[in-house]
XYZ file of C-alpha atoms in Angstrom:
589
model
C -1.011 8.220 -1.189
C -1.325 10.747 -3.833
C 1.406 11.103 -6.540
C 4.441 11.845 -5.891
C 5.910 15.156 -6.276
C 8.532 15.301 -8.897
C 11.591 17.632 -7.737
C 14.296 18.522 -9.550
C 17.545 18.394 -7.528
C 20.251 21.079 -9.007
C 23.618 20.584 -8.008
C 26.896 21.529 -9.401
C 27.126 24.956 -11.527
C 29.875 27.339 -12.168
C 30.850 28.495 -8.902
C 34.448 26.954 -6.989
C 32.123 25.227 -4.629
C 30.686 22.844 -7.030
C 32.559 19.845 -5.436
C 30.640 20.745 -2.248
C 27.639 20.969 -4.260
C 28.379 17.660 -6.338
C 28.191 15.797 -2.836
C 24.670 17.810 -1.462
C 23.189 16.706 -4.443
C 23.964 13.258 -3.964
C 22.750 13.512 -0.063
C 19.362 15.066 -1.261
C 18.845 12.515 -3.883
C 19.614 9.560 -1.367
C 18.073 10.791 1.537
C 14.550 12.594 -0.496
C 11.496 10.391 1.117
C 10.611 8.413 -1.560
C 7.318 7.477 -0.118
C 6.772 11.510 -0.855
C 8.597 12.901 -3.324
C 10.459 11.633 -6.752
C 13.559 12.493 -7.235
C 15.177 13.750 -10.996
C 19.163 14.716 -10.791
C 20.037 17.721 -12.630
C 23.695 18.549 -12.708
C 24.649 21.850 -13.807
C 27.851 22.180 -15.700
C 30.197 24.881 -15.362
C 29.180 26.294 -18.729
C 25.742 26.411 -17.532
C 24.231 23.929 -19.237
C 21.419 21.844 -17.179
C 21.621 18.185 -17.694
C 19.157 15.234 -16.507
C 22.102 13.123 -15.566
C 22.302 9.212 -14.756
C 21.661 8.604 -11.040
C 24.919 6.038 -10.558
C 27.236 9.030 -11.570
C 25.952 11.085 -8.196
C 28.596 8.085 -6.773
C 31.997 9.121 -8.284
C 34.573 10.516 -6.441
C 34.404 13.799 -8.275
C 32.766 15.791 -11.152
C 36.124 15.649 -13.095
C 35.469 11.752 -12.844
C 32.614 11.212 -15.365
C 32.239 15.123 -16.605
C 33.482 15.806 -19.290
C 35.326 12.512 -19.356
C 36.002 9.698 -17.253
C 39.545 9.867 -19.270
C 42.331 12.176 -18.711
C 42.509 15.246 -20.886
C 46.292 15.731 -22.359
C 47.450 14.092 -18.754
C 44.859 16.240 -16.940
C 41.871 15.888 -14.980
C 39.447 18.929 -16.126
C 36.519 20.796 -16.131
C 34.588 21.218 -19.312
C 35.616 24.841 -19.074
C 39.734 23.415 -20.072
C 38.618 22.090 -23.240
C 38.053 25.559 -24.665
C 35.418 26.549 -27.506
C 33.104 23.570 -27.887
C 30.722 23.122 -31.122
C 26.780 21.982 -30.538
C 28.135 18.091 -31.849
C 30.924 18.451 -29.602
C 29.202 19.588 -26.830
C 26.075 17.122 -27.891
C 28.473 13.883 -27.885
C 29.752 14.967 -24.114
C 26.142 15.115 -22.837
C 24.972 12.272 -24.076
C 27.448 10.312 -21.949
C 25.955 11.534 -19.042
C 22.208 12.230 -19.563
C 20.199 14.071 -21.028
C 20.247 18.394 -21.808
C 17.237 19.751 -20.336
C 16.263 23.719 -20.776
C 14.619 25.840 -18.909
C 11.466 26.387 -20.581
C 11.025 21.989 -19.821
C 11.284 22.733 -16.615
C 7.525 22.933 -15.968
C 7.313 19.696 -17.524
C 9.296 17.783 -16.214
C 9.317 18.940 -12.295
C 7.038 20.242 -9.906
C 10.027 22.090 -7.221
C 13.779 22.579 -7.464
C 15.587 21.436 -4.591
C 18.437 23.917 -5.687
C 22.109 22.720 -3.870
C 24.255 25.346 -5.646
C 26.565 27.586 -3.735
C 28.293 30.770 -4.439
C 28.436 33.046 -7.756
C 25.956 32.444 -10.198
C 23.864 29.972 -7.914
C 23.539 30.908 -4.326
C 23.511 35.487 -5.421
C 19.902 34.654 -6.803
C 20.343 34.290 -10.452
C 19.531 30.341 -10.624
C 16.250 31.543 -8.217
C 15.600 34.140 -10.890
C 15.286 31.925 -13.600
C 13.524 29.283 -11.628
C 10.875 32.197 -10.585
C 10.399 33.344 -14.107
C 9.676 29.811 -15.746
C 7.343 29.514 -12.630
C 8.917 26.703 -10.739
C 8.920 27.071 -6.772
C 12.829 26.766 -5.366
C 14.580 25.759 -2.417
C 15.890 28.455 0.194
C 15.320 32.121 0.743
C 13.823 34.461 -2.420
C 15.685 36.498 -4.692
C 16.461 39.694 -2.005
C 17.611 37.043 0.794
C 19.773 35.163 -1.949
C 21.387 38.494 -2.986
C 22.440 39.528 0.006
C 23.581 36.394 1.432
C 26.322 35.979 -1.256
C 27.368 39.572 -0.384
C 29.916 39.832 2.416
C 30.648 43.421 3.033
C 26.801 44.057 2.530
C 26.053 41.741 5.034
C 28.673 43.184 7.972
C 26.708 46.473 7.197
C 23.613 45.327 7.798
C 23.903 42.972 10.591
C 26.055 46.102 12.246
C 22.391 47.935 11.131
C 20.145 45.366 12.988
C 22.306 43.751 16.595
C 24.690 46.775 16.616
C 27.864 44.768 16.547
C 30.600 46.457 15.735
C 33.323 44.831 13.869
C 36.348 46.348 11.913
C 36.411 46.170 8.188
C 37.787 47.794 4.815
C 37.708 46.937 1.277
C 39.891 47.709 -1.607
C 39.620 47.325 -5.457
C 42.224 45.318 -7.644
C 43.094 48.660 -9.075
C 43.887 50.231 -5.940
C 46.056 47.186 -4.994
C 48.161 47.624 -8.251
C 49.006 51.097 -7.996
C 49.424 50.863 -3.947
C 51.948 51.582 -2.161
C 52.119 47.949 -0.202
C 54.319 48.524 2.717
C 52.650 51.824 3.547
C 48.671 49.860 3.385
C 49.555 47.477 5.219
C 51.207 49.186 8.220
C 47.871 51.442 7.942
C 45.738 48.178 7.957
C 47.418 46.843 11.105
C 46.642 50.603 12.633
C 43.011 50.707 11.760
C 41.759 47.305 11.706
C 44.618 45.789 14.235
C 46.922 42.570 14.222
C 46.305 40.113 12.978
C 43.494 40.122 10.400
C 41.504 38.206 7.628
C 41.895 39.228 4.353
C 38.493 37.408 2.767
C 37.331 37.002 -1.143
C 33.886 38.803 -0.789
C 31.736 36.484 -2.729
C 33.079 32.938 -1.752
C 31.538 30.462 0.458
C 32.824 27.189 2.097
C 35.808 29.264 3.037
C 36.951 29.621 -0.658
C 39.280 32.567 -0.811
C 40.170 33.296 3.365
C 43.643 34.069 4.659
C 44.688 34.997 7.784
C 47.722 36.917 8.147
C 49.507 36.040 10.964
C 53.237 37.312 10.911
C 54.270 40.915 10.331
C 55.799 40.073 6.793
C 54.634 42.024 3.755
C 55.491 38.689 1.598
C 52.606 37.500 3.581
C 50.288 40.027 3.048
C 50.866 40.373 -0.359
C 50.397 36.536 -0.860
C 47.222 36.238 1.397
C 45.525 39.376 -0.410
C 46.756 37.864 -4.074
C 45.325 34.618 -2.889
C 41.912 36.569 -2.634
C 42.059 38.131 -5.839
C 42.550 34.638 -7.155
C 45.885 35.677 -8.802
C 49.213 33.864 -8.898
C 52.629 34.997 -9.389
C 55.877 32.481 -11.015
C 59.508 33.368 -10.704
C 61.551 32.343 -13.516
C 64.140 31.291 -10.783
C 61.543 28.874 -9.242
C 59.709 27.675 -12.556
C 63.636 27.022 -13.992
C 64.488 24.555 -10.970
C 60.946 22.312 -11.312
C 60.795 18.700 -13.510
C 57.925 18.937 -16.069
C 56.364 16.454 -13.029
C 56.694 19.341 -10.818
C 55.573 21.306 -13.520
C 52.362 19.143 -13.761
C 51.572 18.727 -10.504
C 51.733 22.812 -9.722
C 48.759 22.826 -12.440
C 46.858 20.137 -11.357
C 46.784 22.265 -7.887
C 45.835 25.380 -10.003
C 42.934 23.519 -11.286
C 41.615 22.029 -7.926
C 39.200 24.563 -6.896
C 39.588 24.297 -2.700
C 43.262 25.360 -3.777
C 43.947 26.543 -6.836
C 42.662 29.802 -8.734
C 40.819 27.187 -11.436
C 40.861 27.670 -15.337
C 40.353 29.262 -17.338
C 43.422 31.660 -16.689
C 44.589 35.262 -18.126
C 48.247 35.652 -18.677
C 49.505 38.647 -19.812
C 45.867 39.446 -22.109
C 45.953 36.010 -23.478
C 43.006 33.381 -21.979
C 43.979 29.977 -21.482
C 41.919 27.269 -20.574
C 43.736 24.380 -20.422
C 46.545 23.257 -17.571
C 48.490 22.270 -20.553
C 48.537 25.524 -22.603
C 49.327 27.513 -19.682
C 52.552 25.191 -18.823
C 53.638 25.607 -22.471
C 52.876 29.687 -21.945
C 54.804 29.449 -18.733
C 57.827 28.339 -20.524
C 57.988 30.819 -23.266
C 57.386 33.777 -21.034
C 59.497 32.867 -17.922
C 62.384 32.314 -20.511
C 62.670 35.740 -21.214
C 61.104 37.504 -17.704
C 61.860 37.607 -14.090
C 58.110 37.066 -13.194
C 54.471 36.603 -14.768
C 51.180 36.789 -12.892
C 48.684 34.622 -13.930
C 44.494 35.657 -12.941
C 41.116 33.670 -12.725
C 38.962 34.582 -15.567
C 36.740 34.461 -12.618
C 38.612 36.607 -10.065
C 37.357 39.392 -7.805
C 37.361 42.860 -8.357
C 37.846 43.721 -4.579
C 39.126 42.110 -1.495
C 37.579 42.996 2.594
C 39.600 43.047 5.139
C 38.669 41.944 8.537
C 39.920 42.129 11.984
C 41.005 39.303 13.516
C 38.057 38.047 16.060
C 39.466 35.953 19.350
C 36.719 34.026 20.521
C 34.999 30.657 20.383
C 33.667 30.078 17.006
C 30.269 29.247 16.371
C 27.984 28.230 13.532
C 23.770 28.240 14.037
C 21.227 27.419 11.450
C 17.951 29.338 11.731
C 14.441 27.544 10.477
C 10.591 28.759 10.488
C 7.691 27.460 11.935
C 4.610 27.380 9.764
C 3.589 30.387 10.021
C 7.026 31.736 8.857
C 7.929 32.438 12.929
C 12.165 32.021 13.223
C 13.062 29.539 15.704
C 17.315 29.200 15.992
C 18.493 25.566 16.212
C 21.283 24.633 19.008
C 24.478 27.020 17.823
C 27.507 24.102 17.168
C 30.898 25.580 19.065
C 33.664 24.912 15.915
C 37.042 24.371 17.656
C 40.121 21.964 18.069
C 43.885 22.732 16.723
C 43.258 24.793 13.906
C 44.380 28.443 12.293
C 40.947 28.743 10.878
C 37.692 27.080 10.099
C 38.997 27.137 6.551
C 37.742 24.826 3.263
C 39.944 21.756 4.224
C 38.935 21.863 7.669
C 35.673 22.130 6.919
C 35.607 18.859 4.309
C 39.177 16.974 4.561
C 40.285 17.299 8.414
C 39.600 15.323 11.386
C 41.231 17.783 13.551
C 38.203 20.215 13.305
C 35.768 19.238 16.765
C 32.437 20.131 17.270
C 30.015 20.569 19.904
C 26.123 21.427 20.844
C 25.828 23.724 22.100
C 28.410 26.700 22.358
C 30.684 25.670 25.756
C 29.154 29.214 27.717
C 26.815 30.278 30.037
C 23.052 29.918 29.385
C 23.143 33.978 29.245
C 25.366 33.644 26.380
C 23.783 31.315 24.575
C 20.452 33.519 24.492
C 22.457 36.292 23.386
C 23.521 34.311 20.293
C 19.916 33.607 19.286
C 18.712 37.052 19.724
C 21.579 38.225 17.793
C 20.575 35.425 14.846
C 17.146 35.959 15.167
C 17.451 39.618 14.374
C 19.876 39.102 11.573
C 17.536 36.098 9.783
C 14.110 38.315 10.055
C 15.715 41.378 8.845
C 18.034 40.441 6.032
C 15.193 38.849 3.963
C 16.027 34.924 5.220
C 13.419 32.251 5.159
C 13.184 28.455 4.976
C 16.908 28.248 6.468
C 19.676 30.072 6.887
C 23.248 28.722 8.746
C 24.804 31.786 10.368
C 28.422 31.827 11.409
C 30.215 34.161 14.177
C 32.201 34.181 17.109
C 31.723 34.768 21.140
C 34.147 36.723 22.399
C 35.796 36.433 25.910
C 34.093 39.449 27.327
C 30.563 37.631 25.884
C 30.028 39.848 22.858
C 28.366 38.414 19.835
C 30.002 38.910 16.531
C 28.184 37.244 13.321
C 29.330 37.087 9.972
C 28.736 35.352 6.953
C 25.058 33.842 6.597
C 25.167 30.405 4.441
C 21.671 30.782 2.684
C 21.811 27.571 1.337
C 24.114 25.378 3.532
C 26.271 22.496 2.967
C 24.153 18.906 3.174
C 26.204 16.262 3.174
C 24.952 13.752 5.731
C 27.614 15.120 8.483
C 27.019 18.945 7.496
C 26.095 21.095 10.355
C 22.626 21.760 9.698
C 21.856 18.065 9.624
C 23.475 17.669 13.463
C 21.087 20.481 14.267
C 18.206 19.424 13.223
C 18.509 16.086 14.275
C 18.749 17.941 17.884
C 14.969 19.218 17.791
C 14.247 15.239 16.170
C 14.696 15.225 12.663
C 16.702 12.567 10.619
C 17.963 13.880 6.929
C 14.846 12.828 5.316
C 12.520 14.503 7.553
C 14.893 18.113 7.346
C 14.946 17.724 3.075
C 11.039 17.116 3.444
C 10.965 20.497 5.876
C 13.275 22.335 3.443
C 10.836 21.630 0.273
C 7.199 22.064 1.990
C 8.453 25.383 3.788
C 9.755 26.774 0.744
C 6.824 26.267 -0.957
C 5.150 27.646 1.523
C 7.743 30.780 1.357
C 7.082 30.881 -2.628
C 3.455 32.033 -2.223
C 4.400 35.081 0.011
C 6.073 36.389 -3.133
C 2.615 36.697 -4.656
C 3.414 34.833 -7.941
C 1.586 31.702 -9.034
C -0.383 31.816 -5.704
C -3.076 29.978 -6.536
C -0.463 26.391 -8.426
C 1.593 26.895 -5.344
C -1.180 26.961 -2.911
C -2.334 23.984 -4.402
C 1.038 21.997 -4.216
C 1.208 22.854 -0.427
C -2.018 21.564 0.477
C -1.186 18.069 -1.510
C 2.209 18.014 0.154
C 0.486 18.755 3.369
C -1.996 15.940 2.889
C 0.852 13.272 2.108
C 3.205 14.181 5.193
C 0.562 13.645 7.187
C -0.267 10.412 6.219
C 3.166 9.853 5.851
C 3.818 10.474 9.776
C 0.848 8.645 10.598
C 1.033 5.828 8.842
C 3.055 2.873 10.510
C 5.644 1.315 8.485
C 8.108 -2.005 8.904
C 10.493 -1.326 11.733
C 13.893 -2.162 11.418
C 16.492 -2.394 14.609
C 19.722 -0.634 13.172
C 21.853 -2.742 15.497
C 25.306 -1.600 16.093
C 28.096 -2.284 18.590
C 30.917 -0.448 20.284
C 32.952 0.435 17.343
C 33.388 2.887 14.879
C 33.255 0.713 12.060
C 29.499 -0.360 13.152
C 28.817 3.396 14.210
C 29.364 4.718 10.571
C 27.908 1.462 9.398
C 24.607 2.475 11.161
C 24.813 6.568 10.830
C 24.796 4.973 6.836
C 21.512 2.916 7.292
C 19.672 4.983 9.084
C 19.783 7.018 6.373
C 18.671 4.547 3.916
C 15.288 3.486 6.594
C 14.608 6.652 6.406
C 14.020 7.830 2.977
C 12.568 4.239 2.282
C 8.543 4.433 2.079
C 8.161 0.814 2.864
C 11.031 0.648 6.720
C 11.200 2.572 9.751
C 14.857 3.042 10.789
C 15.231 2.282 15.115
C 18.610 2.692 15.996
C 20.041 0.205 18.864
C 23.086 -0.092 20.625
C 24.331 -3.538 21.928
C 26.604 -2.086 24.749
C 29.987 -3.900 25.580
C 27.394 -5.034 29.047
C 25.137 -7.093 26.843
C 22.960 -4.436 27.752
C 20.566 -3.024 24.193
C 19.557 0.338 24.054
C 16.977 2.219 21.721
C 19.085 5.479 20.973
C 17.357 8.991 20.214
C 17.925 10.053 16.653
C 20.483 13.346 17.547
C 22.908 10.605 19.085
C 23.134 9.297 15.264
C 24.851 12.550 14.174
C 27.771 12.666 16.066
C 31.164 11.984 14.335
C 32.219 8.600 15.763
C 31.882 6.237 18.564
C 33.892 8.701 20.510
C 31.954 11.283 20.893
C 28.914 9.396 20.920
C 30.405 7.770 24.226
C 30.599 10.772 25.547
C 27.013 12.460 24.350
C 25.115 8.879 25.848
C 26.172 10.053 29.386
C 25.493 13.854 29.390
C 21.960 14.738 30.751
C 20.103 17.150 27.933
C 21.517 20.369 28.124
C 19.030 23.153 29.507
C 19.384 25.466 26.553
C 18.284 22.595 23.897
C 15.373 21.509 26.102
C 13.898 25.723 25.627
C 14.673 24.846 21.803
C 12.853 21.318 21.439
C 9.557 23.065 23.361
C 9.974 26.341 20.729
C 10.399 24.026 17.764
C 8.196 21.426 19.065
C 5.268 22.131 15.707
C 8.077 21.452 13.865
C 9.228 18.165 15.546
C 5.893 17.208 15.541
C 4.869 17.875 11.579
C 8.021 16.375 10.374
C 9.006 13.563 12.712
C 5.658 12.745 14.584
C 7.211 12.163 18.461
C 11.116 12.555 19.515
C 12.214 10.298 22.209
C 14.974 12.533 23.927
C 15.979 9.676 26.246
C 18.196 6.992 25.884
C 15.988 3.404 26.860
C 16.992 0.231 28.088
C 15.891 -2.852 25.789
C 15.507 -6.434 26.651
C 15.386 -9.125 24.082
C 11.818 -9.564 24.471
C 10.694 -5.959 24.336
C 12.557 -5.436 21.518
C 11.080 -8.439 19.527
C 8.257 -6.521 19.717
C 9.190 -3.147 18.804
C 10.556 -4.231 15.036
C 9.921 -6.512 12.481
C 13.718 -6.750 10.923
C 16.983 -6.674 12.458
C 20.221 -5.025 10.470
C 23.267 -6.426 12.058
C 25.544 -3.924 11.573
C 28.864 -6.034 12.326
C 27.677 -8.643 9.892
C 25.470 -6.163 7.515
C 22.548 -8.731 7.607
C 19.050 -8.022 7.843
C 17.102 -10.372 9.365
C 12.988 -10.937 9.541
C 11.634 -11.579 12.829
């Protein structure tokens, strides 16, 4: 096989999602074929700085745990942001623990695509695909117009309103306008125009950063859920008097988590702080002379939207392209369960959250949901993918909202569950995500000819790749969910190894084996796949597998859809290794 392409995988940045990111970047870097492609980690600070970082620090529990120190900072876990004005030795000696600074302009040299895995401001609006464009270097995900818009949220309404002809109610007001308003009298006027309740959203945020729902007729409520957009915070001398300096501590540790705290650095009263520390000393002095102080992101929002309040079943879809840049919509996944909304902990930190393929609706329905998302991806400038949320409502309308341009990817993320549906594993999606973003790249008209050229070698190796057999190993796992995640987890591993083929086998509670189809891997424990082994394949994802079937068949090579007995002898044959996943042995036959 030719040499292996050398992609740079950018996670991190300055955005509130950079957890989220921090964990995509380790999927991508686990999960990248290594057969095809060579992976080089490059973890984006929150002061922008690109760094070629160590590959065993993609396995802490956190970016706060090895960046900018593994130790505690004043009795604080922080960003590099907290520690204020840095010089170049400074700043030198806290890179150098990690890796290695790289800049832009050794880009070229050192990578041949950017498997980008930033989200939100300053990564996911287009400026990271910018920069990548002008040094030349072809990027994950949609181009610089798709990018723009998909980090836009009242933009977005407009023009999916423009294209499927939804109609959904929505304002937006400034911060100015919310600090001379007259609060009692806006929000009566919101419940009148936009109804009760509603969402009062952060219009640049993604992974449900920045979303309230207001729920009770209480202008305390309001006020709080619309401050909590504007990433502002308000202390009462009569609260901050009653809390131990633990209390004290622990409020600003919150502030500095990013899923629930406005981060740092902070404005109080025209003063920036960075540092947890310096705004609990600031805190002090000003509460012991005021009633109140409100304290503001450096990074807040200059306007809020607010949304009505959609009843419905929820639904998120991700959107792909065939070769030829033709959409094809991958089985919607119905969100739902006991929860207020499909907020940031539910997304990452909940098990109450359930999900299902496809939406729970008619077949009618379900058709509706990809016209509606084919329209929106092939008119908003989307390519490669594109994860679309919205909502069906009771009397079958289709209401979308918020296109993800560059989706989650850990290994559970939706997109993953969905392509696995049409045959994929992880490795064989990442490998779809690169080639068809190349592919993307050259529609743009720059650096035609180099990109041209890099599709036709990565062509060449994934079909050798697909074609060429390799060592297969039974992933053998019983009826537990211990063994289930043990398996999801190797599976994995097969498949981004160039040397094993992963075949996953279940050895039923009967004594009965059986070789299980790669979708039934992607459910979220033995539970549910219990219940998916028994369900004949839904009529709706067999349309989708024949639409997306070039796809299957470029990236995976066959998809057995069926579920197939095994006897001990038949499958002697099939592999060449056993993993035991209740002992974690592997074993040569």
């Amino acid at each position: 096989m030719a040499n292996k392409i050398r992609v740079g995988i950018f996670f991190g940045g300055q955005a509130r999602e950079r957890e989220i990111s921090y964990l995509g970047g380790k999927t991508a870097f686990e999960h990248i074929d290594k057969a095809l492609f060579e992976p080089i980690p490059i973890f984006v600070d929150s002061l922008g700085h690109f760094i070629q970082i160590n590959p065993e620090l993609l396995y802490e529990e956190s970016i706060r745990d090895f960046f900018p120190s593994k130790n505690l900072n004043r009795g604080f876990r922080v960003y590099i942001e907290s520690l204020g004005e840095l010089n170049e030795t400074q700043l030198y000696k806290l890179i150098y623990k990690v890796g290695k600074q790289v800049q832009p302009t050794d880009f070229p040299q050192i990578m041949d695509f950017a498997f980008t895995i930033m989200h939100g401001p300053q990564a996911e609006d287009g400026s990271v695909q910018g920069l990548l464009e002008w040094y030349g270097i072809p990027y994950m995900g949609p181009g610089l117009m798709g990018s723009a818009v998909g980090i836009d949220k009242p933009m977005q309404n407009k023009l999916i309103s423009l294209v499927t002809g939804q109609k959904k109610k929505s304002v937006t007001f400034t911060r100015e306008e919310w600090a001379v308003a007259d609060r009692s009298k806006q929000f009566t006027d919101l419940i009148n125009s936009i109804g009760f309740p509603f969402v009062v959203k952060a219009p640049h945020q993604g992974s449900s950063i920045g979303v309230a729902i207001v729920r009770k007729r209480s202008l305390e409520e309001f006020t709080r859920a619309v401050n909590q957009c504007f990433f502002e915070v308000t202390f009462k001398k009569s609260e901050w008097e009653k809390m131990t300096e633990r209390q004290k501590r622990h409020m600003m540790e919150k502030m500095s988590n990013l899923d629930e705290g406005i981060g740092f650095p902070v404005m109080v009263n025209g003063k920036i702080l960075a540092h947890p520390a310096d705004l609990m000393e600031e805190l002090d002095a000003v509460l012991f002379t005021s009633d109140s102080v409100t304290v503001v992101s450096a990074h807040a929002e200059d306007y809020v939207m607010i949304e009505e309040f959609v009843v419905g079943q929820e639904f998120s879809c991700g959107v792909i392209q065939q070769d030829d840049g033709k959409a094809i919509a991958l089985p919607p996944t119905e969100i739902y369960g006991e929860i207020q909304t499909f907020d940031f902990k539910s997304k990452y930190k909940s098990n109450v959250t359930k999900k299902r393929i496809p939406v729970d609706t008619s077949l009618e329905n379900l058709h509706k949901i990809h016209e509606s998302l084919l329209k929106t991806f092939n008119t908003l400038g989307f390519c490669v993918v594109t994860r679309i949320d919205g909502f069906l409502t009771p009397d079958s309308r289709v209401l979308l909202h918020d296109p993800n341009t560059i989706p989650g990817m850990s290994p559970s993320s939706l997109i993953f569950k969905q392509m696995a549906e049409i045959g994929l594993t992880v490795t064989q999606s990442i490998t779809y995500f690169i080639r068809q973003s190349i592919r993307e790249r050259i529609r743009s008209g720059k650096n035609t000819v180099q990109f041209r050229q890099l599709l036709e070698r990565l062509d060449s190796m994934i079909e050798e790749r697909v074609n060429t057999p390799r060592k297969k190993v039974a992933v053998v796992f019983g009826e537990s969910d211990e063994q289930y995640k043990t398996a999801q987890k190797k599976m994995g591993e097969y498949s981004s190894s160039p040397i094993y083929e992963p075949v996953p086998v279940c050895a039923a509670r009967n004594g009965q084996m059986y070789k299980i189809p790669v979708n039934l891997m992607f459910k979220a424990d033995i539970q549910d796949f219990g219940q998916a082994i028994g369900k004949p394949k839904h009529p709706f994802i067999i349309e989708i597998l024949e639409k997306a079937k070039s796809v299957t068949k470029k990236y995976a090579g066959s998809f057995d859809t069926q579920m197939k007995k095994l006897s001990e002898s038949e499958l002697a044959e099939t592999v060449q290794f056993i993993f035991q996943c209740d002992s974690e042995t592997l074993i040569e036959l």
